[in-house]
Amino acid sequence: MTKHIKQKITFKKTKPKNLFDLYMNAKQHSHIAGSPVKISSKGGAPFSAHGGYITGIANRQRTMVF
């Protein structure tokens, strides 16, 4: 059975658009992750990070499901 993890993080002094781009833009995400990232901001699109160690599908609410 799939387990769901919900996490709430508060970022101060930043705009939501900047955070969204940081996570959902492959080039920016790769920069902070230190390894290649394949990701798209389109709902239902697959993503992978850290050489395929992390994989999942971006859902329609623009959050990531692992």
Tab-separated table of C-alpha atoms in Angstrom:
chain	number	residue	atom	x	y	z
A	1	MET	CA	0.000	0.000	0.000
A	2	THR	CA	1.291	3.459	-0.897
A	3	LYS	CA	2.009	5.737	2.026
A	4	HIS	CA	1.347	9.453	1.728
A	5	ILE	CA	3.592	12.016	3.344
A	6	LYS	CA	2.364	15.544	3.928
A	7	GLN	CA	4.870	18.180	4.857
A	8	LYS	CA	4.302	21.858	5.587
A	9	ILE	CA	7.222	24.242	5.352
A	10	THR	CA	7.133	28.016	5.806
A	11	PHE	CA	9.520	30.078	3.712
A	12	LYS	CA	9.926	33.673	4.788
A	13	LYS	CA	10.955	36.532	2.510
A	14	THR	CA	10.227	34.788	-0.772
A	15	LYS	CA	7.422	34.671	-3.304
A	16	PRO	CA	5.419	31.498	-4.054
A	17	LYS	CA	6.307	31.759	-7.772
A	18	ASN	CA	10.042	31.660	-6.929
A	19	LEU	CA	9.614	28.483	-4.872
A	20	PHE	CA	7.428	26.868	-7.523
A	21	ASP	CA	10.063	27.568	-10.171
A	22	LEU	CA	12.831	26.288	-7.906
A	23	TYR	CA	11.146	22.901	-7.576
A	24	MET	CA	9.334	22.598	-10.914
A	25	ASN	CA	11.990	23.986	-13.280
A	26	ALA	CA	14.435	21.217	-14.185
A	27	LYS	CA	17.429	23.540	-14.612
A	28	GLN	CA	16.896	25.345	-11.287
A	29	HIS	CA	16.083	22.143	-9.411
A	30	SER	CA	19.196	20.431	-10.803
A	31	HIS	CA	21.281	23.331	-9.556
A	32	ILE	CA	20.112	22.978	-5.935
A	33	ALA	CA	19.982	19.164	-6.037
A	34	GLY	CA	23.499	18.826	-7.381
A	35	SER	CA	22.407	16.188	-9.897
A	36	PRO	CA	20.230	16.006	-13.017
A	37	VAL	CA	16.477	16.424	-12.526
A	38	LYS	CA	13.731	15.628	-15.038
A	39	ILE	CA	10.538	17.509	-14.197
A	40	SER	CA	7.661	19.421	-15.769
A	41	SER	CA	5.074	21.691	-14.178
A	42	LYS	CA	2.282	19.989	-16.147
A	43	GLY	CA	-0.141	17.935	-14.065
A	44	GLY	CA	0.341	14.208	-14.543
A	45	ALA	CA	3.911	14.576	-15.795
A	46	PRO	CA	6.501	12.172	-14.341
A	47	PHE	CA	9.597	13.473	-12.558
A	48	SER	CA	12.857	12.018	-11.324
A	49	ALA	CA	15.775	13.337	-9.309
A	50	HIS	CA	19.057	12.086	-7.883
A	51	GLY	CA	19.681	9.616	-10.706
A	52	GLY	CA	16.183	8.120	-10.475
A	53	TYR	CA	16.369	7.580	-6.701
A	54	ILE	CA	13.350	9.901	-6.313
A	55	THR	CA	10.504	9.430	-8.795
A	56	GLY	CA	6.862	10.375	-8.954
A	57	ILE	CA	4.137	12.236	-10.787
A	58	ALA	CA	3.257	15.931	-10.521
A	59	ASN	CA	-0.427	16.143	-9.626
A	60	ARG	CA	-2.939	18.713	-10.832
A	61	GLN	CA	-2.730	20.831	-7.665
A	62	ARG	CA	0.865	21.604	-8.592
A	63	THR	CA	2.278	19.567	-5.788
A	64	MET	CA	4.480	16.521	-6.106
A	65	VAL	CA	3.360	12.999	-5.336
A	66	PHE	CA	6.192	10.530	-4.610
